[in-house]
Amino acid sequence: MAAALKFVGLDVGGTTMKAAVVDDYGLAGPSVSLPTEAHRGADVGLETMCETIRRAVAASRLTMTDVAGIGVATPGLMDIKLGIILDPPNLKPWRNVEIPQHIRKVFHKPVAFQNDANAAALGEHWVGAGKGAPSLVLFTLGTGVGGGIIVDGRVLEGEHSHGGELGHLRIDLPDRGRLCGCGRRGCLEAYASATAVVDRAREDQAGYRGPTRLREMLAADDVSGVSAKDVFDVAAQGDLLAQKVVEDTAYYLALGACAVMATVDPEMIVFGGGMTAAGDSFLAKIREYALRFGLAYPASKVQIRFAQLGSDAGFIGAAACARQLVKQG
Protein backbone atom coordinates (compact mmCIF):
# COMPACT_ATOMS: atom_id res chain seq x y z
CA MET A 1 0.00 0.00 0.00
CA ALA A 2 1.41 3.40 -1.01
CA ALA A 3 2.24 5.86 1.76
CA ALA A 4 -0.16 8.77 2.20
CA LEU A 5 0.84 11.98 0.46
CA LYS A 6 2.26 14.66 2.70
CA PHE A 7 1.94 18.42 2.45
CA VAL A 8 3.39 21.36 4.33
CA GLY A 9 1.00 24.03 5.55
CA LEU A 10 2.39 27.45 6.52
CA ASP A 11 0.28 30.08 8.27
CA VAL A 12 1.92 33.51 8.28
CA GLY A 13 0.73 35.94 10.95
CA GLY A 14 1.76 39.44 11.92
CA THR A 15 3.65 38.17 14.98
CA THR A 16 4.56 34.56 14.22
CA MET A 17 4.42 32.06 11.39
CA LYS A 18 3.48 28.46 12.07
CA ALA A 19 3.93 25.36 9.93
CA ALA A 20 3.53 21.60 10.06
CA VAL A 21 3.45 18.60 7.77
CA VAL A 22 -0.11 17.35 7.21
CA ASP A 23 -0.89 14.01 5.60
CA ASP A 24 -3.55 13.13 3.05
CA TYR A 25 -6.08 12.47 5.82
CA GLY A 26 -5.61 15.77 7.62
CA LEU A 27 -3.39 14.43 10.40
CA ALA A 28 -0.80 17.06 11.36
CA GLY A 29 2.71 16.39 12.57
CA PRO A 30 4.55 18.55 15.13
CA SER A 31 4.14 22.26 14.45
CA VAL A 32 6.95 24.80 14.56
CA SER A 33 6.80 28.57 14.92
CA LEU A 34 9.20 31.39 14.16
CA PRO A 35 8.80 35.15 14.72
CA THR A 36 7.61 36.96 11.60
CA GLU A 37 9.53 40.19 12.26
CA ALA A 38 7.73 41.91 9.41
CA HIS A 39 9.57 45.17 10.14
CA ARG A 40 12.77 43.61 8.78
CA GLY A 41 11.30 43.56 5.28
CA ALA A 42 9.95 41.09 2.77
CA ASP A 43 13.28 39.49 1.87
CA VAL A 44 13.89 38.47 5.47
CA GLY A 45 10.26 37.39 5.73
CA LEU A 46 10.51 35.13 2.69
CA GLU A 47 13.59 33.41 4.06
CA THR A 48 11.87 32.99 7.44
CA MET A 49 8.97 31.30 5.64
CA CYS A 50 11.37 28.90 3.95
CA GLU A 51 13.14 28.17 7.24
CA THR A 52 9.82 27.51 8.99
CA ILE A 53 8.93 25.04 6.24
CA ARG A 54 12.31 23.30 6.58
CA ARG A 55 11.95 23.02 10.34
CA ALA A 56 8.42 21.65 10.05
CA VAL A 57 9.62 18.94 7.68
CA ALA A 58 12.53 18.11 9.99
CA ALA A 59 10.19 18.01 13.02
CA SER A 60 8.23 15.24 11.28
CA ARG A 61 11.52 13.40 10.56
CA LEU A 62 11.03 13.77 6.83
CA THR A 63 12.92 15.38 3.97
CA MET A 64 11.62 17.63 1.23
CA THR A 65 11.54 14.65 -1.13
CA ASP A 66 8.70 13.29 1.05
CA VAL A 67 6.61 16.45 0.48
CA ALA A 68 4.12 16.55 -2.40
CA GLY A 69 3.21 20.23 -2.12
CA ILE A 70 3.28 23.35 0.03
CA GLY A 71 0.43 25.65 1.03
CA VAL A 72 0.94 29.19 2.28
CA ALA A 73 -1.70 31.31 4.01
CA THR A 74 -1.12 35.03 4.64
CA PRO A 75 -3.23 37.89 6.00
CA GLY A 76 -4.28 41.10 4.31
CA LEU A 77 -5.03 42.18 0.78
CA MET A 78 -3.80 39.88 -1.95
CA ASP A 79 -4.23 38.86 -5.54
CA ILE A 80 -4.52 35.10 -5.25
CA LYS A 81 -4.48 34.45 -9.00
CA LEU A 82 -1.25 36.38 -9.48
CA GLY A 83 0.26 35.10 -6.24
CA ILE A 84 0.93 38.54 -4.77
CA ILE A 85 0.40 39.90 -1.29
CA LEU A 86 -0.50 43.54 -1.94
CA ASP A 87 -0.36 45.82 1.11
CA PRO A 88 -1.02 43.83 4.30
CA PRO A 89 -1.60 46.06 7.35
CA ASN A 90 -0.19 43.40 9.71
CA LEU A 91 2.95 42.86 7.63
CA LYS A 92 4.27 46.38 7.12
CA PRO A 93 6.39 47.25 5.12
CA TRP A 94 5.74 44.28 2.80
CA ARG A 95 4.17 45.33 -0.45
CA ASN A 96 3.53 43.55 -3.77
CA VAL A 97 5.46 40.47 -2.65
CA GLU A 98 5.41 37.35 -4.84
CA ILE A 99 5.25 34.71 -2.13
CA PRO A 100 4.35 31.44 -3.89
CA GLN A 101 6.76 32.16 -6.73
CA HIS A 102 9.65 32.49 -4.28
CA ILE A 103 8.81 29.33 -2.32
CA ARG A 104 8.32 27.37 -5.54
CA LYS A 105 11.75 28.49 -6.72
CA VAL A 106 13.42 27.46 -3.46
CA PHE A 107 11.81 24.05 -2.99
CA HIS A 108 10.77 23.07 -6.53
CA LYS A 109 7.36 21.96 -5.29
CA PRO A 110 3.80 22.94 -6.22
CA VAL A 111 2.80 25.89 -4.02
CA ALA A 112 -0.78 26.94 -3.20
CA PHE A 113 -1.45 30.49 -1.96
CA GLN A 114 -4.48 31.57 0.06
CA ASN A 115 -5.88 34.17 2.44
CA ASP A 116 -5.44 33.06 6.06
CA ALA A 117 -9.15 33.14 6.96
CA ASN A 118 -10.05 31.25 3.79
CA ALA A 119 -7.43 28.65 4.67
CA ALA A 120 -8.79 28.33 8.21
CA ALA A 121 -12.27 27.79 6.79
CA LEU A 122 -10.98 25.05 4.50
CA GLY A 123 -9.18 23.43 7.43
CA GLU A 124 -12.36 23.40 9.52
CA HIS A 125 -14.26 21.99 6.56
CA TRP A 126 -11.69 19.25 5.95
CA VAL A 127 -11.08 17.87 9.45
CA GLY A 128 -12.68 20.29 11.94
CA ALA A 129 -16.16 21.40 12.88
CA GLY A 130 -17.41 21.14 9.30
CA LYS A 131 -16.05 17.70 8.45
CA GLY A 132 -18.51 16.05 6.09
CA ALA A 133 -20.55 19.22 5.49
CA PRO A 134 -20.94 20.23 1.82
CA SER A 135 -20.82 23.94 2.64
CA LEU A 136 -19.52 26.05 5.49
CA VAL A 137 -19.02 29.70 6.40
CA LEU A 138 -16.39 30.58 9.02
CA PHE A 139 -16.23 33.81 11.01
CA THR A 140 -12.84 34.35 12.66
CA LEU A 141 -13.13 36.59 15.71
CA GLY A 142 -9.91 38.29 16.77
CA THR A 143 -8.43 41.77 16.55
CA GLY A 144 -10.66 42.04 13.49
CA VAL A 145 -13.32 39.81 11.98
CA GLY A 146 -12.29 37.62 9.07
CA GLY A 147 -14.13 34.95 7.20
CA GLY A 148 -14.07 32.18 4.68
CA ILE A 149 -16.74 30.54 2.55
CA ILE A 150 -16.52 26.92 1.42
CA VAL A 151 -18.95 25.54 -1.15
CA ASP A 152 -18.62 21.98 -2.49
CA GLY A 153 -15.20 21.71 -0.85
CA ARG A 154 -13.81 24.79 -2.59
CA VAL A 155 -12.88 28.21 -1.24
CA LEU A 156 -15.03 31.00 -2.65
CA GLU A 157 -12.24 33.43 -3.52
CA GLY A 158 -14.26 35.91 -5.57
CA GLU A 159 -13.25 37.58 -8.81
CA HIS A 160 -10.83 39.95 -7.08
CA SER A 161 -9.60 37.62 -4.30
CA HIS A 162 -11.86 39.28 -1.71
CA GLY A 163 -14.63 36.75 -1.31
CA GLY A 164 -15.42 36.01 2.32
CA GLU A 165 -14.49 39.42 3.77
CA LEU A 166 -17.23 38.90 6.34
CA GLY A 167 -15.93 41.49 8.78
CA HIS A 168 -17.06 44.15 6.32
CA LEU A 169 -20.66 43.08 6.05
CA ARG A 170 -22.72 46.18 6.82
CA ILE A 171 -24.88 45.77 9.90
CA ASP A 172 -25.42 49.49 10.58
CA LEU A 173 -25.87 52.71 8.62
CA PRO A 174 -22.69 53.62 6.72
CA ASP A 175 -22.96 57.29 7.64
CA ARG A 176 -23.67 56.84 11.36
CA GLY A 177 -22.34 53.45 12.40
CA ARG A 178 -19.18 52.69 14.32
CA LEU A 179 -15.92 53.39 12.53
CA CYS A 180 -14.14 50.28 11.22
CA GLY A 181 -10.42 49.83 10.67
CA CYS A 182 -11.10 49.81 6.92
CA GLY A 183 -12.09 53.48 7.16
CA ARG A 184 -15.81 52.88 6.60
CA ARG A 185 -18.66 52.81 9.12
CA GLY A 186 -21.18 50.17 10.07
CA CYS A 187 -19.04 47.06 9.41
CA LEU A 188 -19.54 43.93 11.51
CA GLU A 189 -15.87 44.12 12.56
CA ALA A 190 -16.48 47.46 14.27
CA TYR A 191 -19.07 45.80 16.54
CA ALA A 192 -18.12 42.17 17.07
CA SER A 193 -14.32 41.83 16.95
CA ALA A 194 -12.48 41.23 20.21
CA THR A 195 -11.20 44.81 19.99
CA ALA A 196 -14.72 46.15 19.49
CA VAL A 197 -16.02 44.23 22.51
CA VAL A 198 -13.56 46.08 24.74
CA ASP A 199 -14.32 49.42 23.07
CA ARG A 200 -18.07 48.99 23.48
CA ALA A 201 -17.66 47.91 27.10
CA ARG A 202 -15.66 51.06 27.85
CA GLU A 203 -18.28 53.27 26.20
CA ASP A 204 -21.16 51.54 27.98
CA GLN A 205 -19.61 51.78 31.44
CA ALA A 206 -19.02 55.52 31.02
CA GLY A 207 -22.77 56.18 31.05
CA TYR A 208 -23.84 53.34 33.34
CA ARG A 209 -25.13 54.30 36.78
CA GLY A 210 -25.28 50.89 38.44
CA PRO A 211 -22.42 48.94 40.03
CA THR A 212 -20.11 47.16 37.58
CA ARG A 213 -16.60 45.74 37.70
CA LEU A 214 -16.09 47.07 34.16
CA ARG A 215 -15.79 50.59 35.53
CA GLU A 216 -12.58 49.82 37.38
CA MET A 217 -11.22 47.76 34.48
CA LEU A 218 -11.97 50.23 31.71
CA ALA A 219 -12.06 53.74 33.15
CA ALA A 220 -8.41 54.45 32.27
CA ASP A 221 -7.46 55.92 28.91
CA ASP A 222 -5.12 53.00 28.22
CA VAL A 223 -7.03 49.69 28.31
CA SER A 224 -4.51 47.72 26.26
CA GLY A 225 -4.23 45.18 29.07
CA VAL A 226 -7.96 44.39 28.98
CA SER A 227 -9.20 41.69 26.59
CA ALA A 228 -12.58 40.54 25.35
CA LYS A 229 -12.06 37.45 27.50
CA ASP A 230 -11.89 39.68 30.58
CA VAL A 231 -15.25 41.21 29.67
CA PHE A 232 -16.78 37.77 29.11
CA ASP A 233 -15.32 36.50 32.40
CA VAL A 234 -16.87 39.39 34.32
CA ALA A 235 -20.19 38.65 32.61
CA ALA A 236 -19.98 35.00 33.69
CA GLN A 237 -19.55 36.22 37.27
CA GLY A 238 -22.92 37.97 37.12
CA ASP A 239 -21.99 41.55 36.21
CA LEU A 240 -25.13 42.97 34.55
CA LEU A 241 -23.38 45.50 32.31
CA ALA A 242 -20.85 42.93 31.09
CA GLN A 243 -23.74 40.58 30.37
CA LYS A 244 -25.31 43.29 28.21
CA VAL A 245 -22.06 43.66 26.25
CA VAL A 246 -21.97 39.89 25.67
CA GLU A 247 -25.63 39.86 24.66
CA ASP A 248 -25.06 42.70 22.19
CA THR A 249 -22.06 40.87 20.72
CA ALA A 250 -24.20 37.79 20.11
CA TYR A 251 -26.80 40.01 18.47
CA TYR A 252 -24.27 41.55 16.09
CA LEU A 253 -22.75 38.19 15.16
CA ALA A 254 -26.23 36.84 14.48
CA LEU A 255 -26.85 39.71 12.06
CA GLY A 256 -23.70 38.64 10.22
CA ALA A 257 -24.89 35.05 10.23
CA CYS A 258 -28.28 36.11 8.82
CA ALA A 259 -26.54 37.94 5.98
CA VAL A 260 -24.58 34.86 4.92
CA MET A 261 -27.68 32.68 5.24
CA ALA A 262 -29.42 34.93 2.74
CA THR A 263 -26.49 34.98 0.30
CA VAL A 264 -24.78 31.59 0.63
CA ASP A 265 -27.38 29.42 2.40
CA PRO A 266 -24.66 27.17 3.92
CA GLU A 267 -25.23 23.97 5.82
CA MET A 268 -23.06 25.26 8.65
CA ILE A 269 -21.85 28.55 10.16
CA VAL A 270 -18.77 28.28 12.35
CA PHE A 271 -17.30 30.85 14.75
CA GLY A 272 -13.60 30.66 15.59
CA GLY A 273 -11.15 32.73 17.60
CA GLY A 274 -10.67 33.65 21.23
CA MET A 275 -14.33 34.43 21.91
CA THR A 276 -15.22 30.77 21.52
CA ALA A 277 -14.02 30.43 25.12
CA ALA A 278 -17.28 32.16 26.09
CA GLY A 279 -18.90 28.73 25.90
CA ASP A 280 -22.19 27.23 24.85
CA SER A 281 -24.38 29.90 26.43
CA PHE A 282 -22.86 32.50 24.09
CA LEU A 283 -23.40 30.23 21.09
CA ALA A 284 -27.00 29.68 22.19
CA LYS A 285 -27.57 33.46 22.19
CA ILE A 286 -26.24 33.71 18.62
CA ARG A 287 -28.56 30.88 17.54
CA GLU A 288 -31.52 32.55 19.26
CA TYR A 289 -31.01 35.85 17.47
CA ALA A 290 -30.31 34.13 14.14
CA LEU A 291 -33.63 32.30 14.38
CA ARG A 292 -35.40 35.56 15.26
CA PHE A 293 -33.94 37.68 12.45
CA GLY A 294 -32.93 35.26 9.70
CA LEU A 295 -34.98 33.89 6.83
CA ALA A 296 -37.18 31.35 8.55
CA TYR A 297 -36.38 28.19 6.59
CA PRO A 298 -32.58 28.42 6.27
CA ALA A 299 -32.31 29.76 9.84
CA SER A 300 -34.15 26.67 11.10
CA LYS A 301 -31.85 24.34 9.16
CA VAL A 302 -28.37 25.87 9.43
CA GLN A 303 -25.99 24.43 12.02
CA ILE A 304 -24.20 27.08 14.09
CA ARG A 305 -21.08 25.81 15.85
CA PHE A 306 -17.75 26.79 17.32
CA ALA A 307 -14.58 25.96 15.41
CA GLN A 308 -12.55 22.95 16.57
CA LEU A 309 -9.01 23.38 15.24
CA GLY A 310 -8.00 26.51 17.14
CA SER A 311 -4.77 28.12 15.96
CA ASP A 312 -3.93 25.02 13.89
CA ALA A 313 -6.73 25.74 11.41
CA GLY A 314 -4.56 28.07 9.32
CA PHE A 315 -1.72 25.68 8.57
CA ILE A 316 -4.04 22.68 8.22
CA GLY A 317 -6.12 24.66 5.74
CA ALA A 318 -3.00 25.82 3.89
CA ALA A 319 -1.97 22.17 3.57
CA ALA A 320 -5.49 21.39 2.31
CA CYS A 321 -5.01 24.00 -0.41
CA ALA A 322 -1.76 22.30 -1.44
CA ARG A 323 -3.53 18.95 -1.40
CA GLN A 324 -6.23 20.25 -3.76
CA LEU A 325 -3.60 21.75 -6.05
CA VAL A 326 -1.61 18.52 -6.30
CA LYS A 327 -4.60 16.23 -6.71
CA GLN A 328 -6.05 18.38 -9.47
CA GLY A 329 -2.76 18.40 -11.34
Coordinates of C-alpha atoms in Angstrom, one line a residue:
M1 CA 0.0 0.0 0.0
A2 CA 1.4 3.4 -1.0
A3 CA 2.2 5.9 1.8
A4 CA -0.2 8.8 2.2
L5 CA 0.8 12.0 0.5
K6 CA 2.3 14.7 2.7
F7 CA 1.9 18.4 2.5
V8 CA 3.4 21.4 4.3
G9 CA 1.0 24.0 5.6
L10 CA 2.4 27.4 6.5
D11 CA 0.3 30.1 8.3
V12 CA 1.9 33.5 8.3
G13 CA 0.7 35.9 10.9
G14 CA 1.8 39.4 11.9
T15 CA 3.7 38.2 15.0
T16 CA 4.6 34.6 14.2
M17 CA 4.4 32.1 11.4
K18 CA 3.5 28.5 12.1
A19 CA 3.9 25.4 9.9
A20 CA 3.5 21.6 10.1
V21 CA 3.4 18.6 7.8
V22 CA -0.1 17.4 7.2
D23 CA -0.9 14.0 5.6
D24 CA -3.6 13.1 3.1
Y25 CA -6.1 12.5 5.8
G26 CA -5.6 15.8 7.6
L27 CA -3.4 14.4 10.4
A28 CA -0.8 17.1 11.4
G29 CA 2.7 16.4 12.6
P30 CA 4.5 18.5 15.1
S31 CA 4.1 22.3 14.4
V32 CA 7.0 24.8 14.6
S33 CA 6.8 28.6 14.9
L34 CA 9.2 31.4 14.2
P35 CA 8.8 35.2 14.7
T36 CA 7.6 37.0 11.6
E37 CA 9.5 40.2 12.3
A38 CA 7.7 41.9 9.4
H39 CA 9.6 45.2 10.1
R40 CA 12.8 43.6 8.8
G41 CA 11.3 43.6 5.3
A42 CA 9.9 41.1 2.8
D43 CA 13.3 39.5 1.9
V44 CA 13.9 38.5 5.5
G45 CA 10.3 37.4 5.7
L46 CA 10.5 35.1 2.7
E47 CA 13.6 33.4 4.1
T48 CA 11.9 33.0 7.4
M49 CA 9.0 31.3 5.6
C50 CA 11.4 28.9 4.0
E51 CA 13.1 28.2 7.2
T52 CA 9.8 27.5 9.0
I53 CA 8.9 25.0 6.2
R54 CA 12.3 23.3 6.6
R55 CA 11.9 23.0 10.3
A56 CA 8.4 21.6 10.0
V57 CA 9.6 18.9 7.7
A58 CA 12.5 18.1 10.0
A59 CA 10.2 18.0 13.0
S60 CA 8.2 15.2 11.3
R61 CA 11.5 13.4 10.6
L62 CA 11.0 13.8 6.8
T63 CA 12.9 15.4 4.0
M64 CA 11.6 17.6 1.2
T65 CA 11.5 14.6 -1.1
D66 CA 8.7 13.3 1.0
V67 CA 6.6 16.4 0.5
A68 CA 4.1 16.6 -2.4
G69 CA 3.2 20.2 -2.1
I70 CA 3.3 23.3 0.0
G71 CA 0.4 25.6 1.0
V72 CA 0.9 29.2 2.3
A73 CA -1.7 31.3 4.0
T74 CA -1.1 35.0 4.6
P75 CA -3.2 37.9 6.0
G76 CA -4.3 41.1 4.3
L77 CA -5.0 42.2 0.8
M78 CA -3.8 39.9 -2.0
D79 CA -4.2 38.9 -5.5
I80 CA -4.5 35.1 -5.3
K81 CA -4.5 34.4 -9.0
L82 CA -1.2 36.4 -9.5
G83 CA 0.3 35.1 -6.2
I84 CA 0.9 38.5 -4.8
I85 CA 0.4 39.9 -1.3
L86 CA -0.5 43.5 -1.9
D87 CA -0.4 45.8 1.1
P88 CA -1.0 43.8 4.3
P89 CA -1.6 46.1 7.4
N90 CA -0.2 43.4 9.7
L91 CA 2.9 42.9 7.6
K92 CA 4.3 46.4 7.1
P93 CA 6.4 47.2 5.1
W94 CA 5.7 44.3 2.8
R95 CA 4.2 45.3 -0.4
N96 CA 3.5 43.6 -3.8
V97 CA 5.5 40.5 -2.6
E98 CA 5.4 37.3 -4.8
I99 CA 5.2 34.7 -2.1
P100 CA 4.3 31.4 -3.9
Q101 CA 6.8 32.2 -6.7
H102 CA 9.7 32.5 -4.3
I103 CA 8.8 29.3 -2.3
R104 CA 8.3 27.4 -5.5
K105 CA 11.7 28.5 -6.7
V106 CA 13.4 27.5 -3.5
F107 CA 11.8 24.0 -3.0
H108 CA 10.8 23.1 -6.5
K109 CA 7.4 22.0 -5.3
P110 CA 3.8 22.9 -6.2
V111 CA 2.8 25.9 -4.0
A112 CA -0.8 26.9 -3.2
F113 CA -1.5 30.5 -2.0
Q114 CA -4.5 31.6 0.1
N115 CA -5.9 34.2 2.4
D116 CA -5.4 33.1 6.1
A117 CA -9.1 33.1 7.0
N118 CA -10.0 31.2 3.8
A119 CA -7.4 28.6 4.7
A120 CA -8.8 28.3 8.2
A121 CA -12.3 27.8 6.8
L122 CA -11.0 25.0 4.5
G123 CA -9.2 23.4 7.4
E124 CA -12.4 23.4 9.5
H125 CA -14.3 22.0 6.6
W126 CA -11.7 19.2 6.0
V127 CA -11.1 17.9 9.5
G128 CA -12.7 20.3 11.9
A129 CA -16.2 21.4 12.9
G130 CA -17.4 21.1 9.3
K131 CA -16.1 17.7 8.4
G132 CA -18.5 16.0 6.1
A133 CA -20.5 19.2 5.5
P134 CA -20.9 20.2 1.8
S135 CA -20.8 23.9 2.6
L136 CA -19.5 26.1 5.5
V137 CA -19.0 29.7 6.4
L138 CA -16.4 30.6 9.0
F139 CA -16.2 33.8 11.0
T140 CA -12.8 34.3 12.7
L141 CA -13.1 36.6 15.7
G142 CA -9.9 38.3 16.8
T143 CA -8.4 41.8 16.5
G144 CA -10.7 42.0 13.5
V145 CA -13.3 39.8 12.0
G146 CA -12.3 37.6 9.1
G147 CA -14.1 35.0 7.2
G148 CA -14.1 32.2 4.7
I149 CA -16.7 30.5 2.5
I150 CA -16.5 26.9 1.4
V151 CA -19.0 25.5 -1.2
D152 CA -18.6 22.0 -2.5
G153 CA -15.2 21.7 -0.8
R154 CA -13.8 24.8 -2.6
V155 CA -12.9 28.2 -1.2
L156 CA -15.0 31.0 -2.7
E157 CA -12.2 33.4 -3.5
G158 CA -14.3 35.9 -5.6
E159 CA -13.3 37.6 -8.8
H160 CA -10.8 40.0 -7.1
S161 CA -9.6 37.6 -4.3
H162 CA -11.9 39.3 -1.7
G163 CA -14.6 36.7 -1.3
G164 CA -15.4 36.0 2.3
E165 CA -14.5 39.4 3.8
L166 CA -17.2 38.9 6.3
G167 CA -15.9 41.5 8.8
H168 CA -17.1 44.1 6.3
L169 CA -20.7 43.1 6.0
R170 CA -22.7 46.2 6.8
I171 CA -24.9 45.8 9.9
D172 CA -25.4 49.5 10.6
L173 CA -25.9 52.7 8.6
P174 CA -22.7 53.6 6.7
D175 CA -23.0 57.3 7.6
R176 CA -23.7 56.8 11.4
G177 CA -22.3 53.5 12.4
R178 CA -19.2 52.7 14.3
L179 CA -15.9 53.4 12.5
C180 CA -14.1 50.3 11.2
G181 CA -10.4 49.8 10.7
C182 CA -11.1 49.8 6.9
G183 CA -12.1 53.5 7.2
R184 CA -15.8 52.9 6.6
R185 CA -18.7 52.8 9.1
G186 CA -21.2 50.2 10.1
C187 CA -19.0 47.1 9.4
L188 CA -19.5 43.9 11.5
E189 CA -15.9 44.1 12.6
A190 CA -16.5 47.5 14.3
Y191 CA -19.1 45.8 16.5
A192 CA -18.1 42.2 17.1
S193 CA -14.3 41.8 17.0
A194 CA -12.5 41.2 20.2
T195 CA -11.2 44.8 20.0
A196 CA -14.7 46.1 19.5
V197 CA -16.0 44.2 22.5
V198 CA -13.6 46.1 24.7
D199 CA -14.3 49.4 23.1
R200 CA -18.1 49.0 23.5
A201 CA -17.7 47.9 27.1
R202 CA -15.7 51.1 27.9
E203 CA -18.3 53.3 26.2
D204 CA -21.2 51.5 28.0
Q205 CA -19.6 51.8 31.4
A206 CA -19.0 55.5 31.0
G207 CA -22.8 56.2 31.0
Y208 CA -23.8 53.3 33.3
R209 CA -25.1 54.3 36.8
G210 CA -25.3 50.9 38.4
P211 CA -22.4 48.9 40.0
T212 CA -20.1 47.2 37.6
R213 CA -16.6 45.7 37.7
L214 CA -16.1 47.1 34.2
R215 CA -15.8 50.6 35.5
E216 CA -12.6 49.8 37.4
M217 CA -11.2 47.8 34.5
L218 CA -12.0 50.2 31.7
A219 CA -12.1 53.7 33.1
A220 CA -8.4 54.4 32.3
D221 CA -7.5 55.9 28.9
D222 CA -5.1 53.0 28.2
V223 CA -7.0 49.7 28.3
S224 CA -4.5 47.7 26.3
G225 CA -4.2 45.2 29.1
V226 CA -8.0 44.4 29.0
S227 CA -9.2 41.7 26.6
A228 CA -12.6 40.5 25.4
K229 CA -12.1 37.5 27.5
D230 CA -11.9 39.7 30.6
V231 CA -15.3 41.2 29.7
F232 CA -16.8 37.8 29.1
D233 CA -15.3 36.5 32.4
V234 CA -16.9 39.4 34.3
A235 CA -20.2 38.7 32.6
A236 CA -20.0 35.0 33.7
Q237 CA -19.5 36.2 37.3
G238 CA -22.9 38.0 37.1
D239 CA -22.0 41.6 36.2
L240 CA -25.1 43.0 34.6
L241 CA -23.4 45.5 32.3
A242 CA -20.8 42.9 31.1
Q243 CA -23.7 40.6 30.4
K244 CA -25.3 43.3 28.2
V245 CA -22.1 43.7 26.3
V246 CA -22.0 39.9 25.7
E247 CA -25.6 39.9 24.7
D248 CA -25.1 42.7 22.2
T249 CA -22.1 40.9 20.7
A250 CA -24.2 37.8 20.1
Y251 CA -26.8 40.0 18.5
Y252 CA -24.3 41.6 16.1
L253 CA -22.8 38.2 15.2
A254 CA -26.2 36.8 14.5
L255 CA -26.9 39.7 12.1
G256 CA -23.7 38.6 10.2
A257 CA -24.9 35.1 10.2
C258 CA -28.3 36.1 8.8
A259 CA -26.5 37.9 6.0
V260 CA -24.6 34.9 4.9
M261 CA -27.7 32.7 5.2
A262 CA -29.4 34.9 2.7
T263 CA -26.5 35.0 0.3
V264 CA -24.8 31.6 0.6
D265 CA -27.4 29.4 2.4
P266 CA -24.7 27.2 3.9
E267 CA -25.2 24.0 5.8
M268 CA -23.1 25.3 8.7
I269 CA -21.9 28.5 10.2
V270 CA -18.8 28.3 12.4
F271 CA -17.3 30.9 14.7
G272 CA -13.6 30.7 15.6
G273 CA -11.1 32.7 17.6
G274 CA -10.7 33.7 21.2
M275 CA -14.3 34.4 21.9
T276 CA -15.2 30.8 21.5
A277 CA -14.0 30.4 25.1
A278 CA -17.3 32.2 26.1
G279 CA -18.9 28.7 25.9
D280 CA -22.2 27.2 24.9
S281 CA -24.4 29.9 26.4
F282 CA -22.9 32.5 24.1
L283 CA -23.4 30.2 21.1
A284 CA -27.0 29.7 22.2
K285 CA -27.6 33.5 22.2
I286 CA -26.2 33.7 18.6
R287 CA -28.6 30.9 17.5
E288 CA -31.5 32.5 19.3
Y289 CA -31.0 35.9 17.5
A290 CA -30.3 34.1 14.1
L291 CA -33.6 32.3 14.4
R292 CA -35.4 35.6 15.3
F293 CA -33.9 37.7 12.5
G294 CA -32.9 35.3 9.7
L295 CA -35.0 33.9 6.8
A296 CA -37.2 31.3 8.6
Y297 CA -36.4 28.2 6.6
P298 CA -32.6 28.4 6.3
A299 CA -32.3 29.8 9.8
S300 CA -34.2 26.7 11.1
K301 CA -31.9 24.3 9.2
V302 CA -28.4 25.9 9.4
Q303 CA -26.0 24.4 12.0
I304 CA -24.2 27.1 14.1
R305 CA -21.1 25.8 15.9
F306 CA -17.8 26.8 17.3
A307 CA -14.6 26.0 15.4
Q308 CA -12.5 23.0 16.6
L309 CA -9.0 23.4 15.2
G310 CA -8.0 26.5 17.1
S311 CA -4.8 28.1 16.0
D312 CA -3.9 25.0 13.9
A313 CA -6.7 25.7 11.4
G314 CA -4.6 28.1 9.3
F315 CA -1.7 25.7 8.6
I316 CA -4.0 22.7 8.2
G317 CA -6.1 24.7 5.7
A318 CA -3.0 25.8 3.9
A319 CA -2.0 22.2 3.6
A320 CA -5.5 21.4 2.3
C321 CA -5.0 24.0 -0.4
A322 CA -1.8 22.3 -1.4
R323 CA -3.5 18.9 -1.4
Q324 CA -6.2 20.2 -3.8
L325 CA -3.6 21.7 -6.1
V326 CA -1.6 18.5 -6.3
K327 CA -4.6 16.2 -6.7
Q328 CA -6.1 18.4 -9.5
G329 CA -2.8 18.4 -11.3

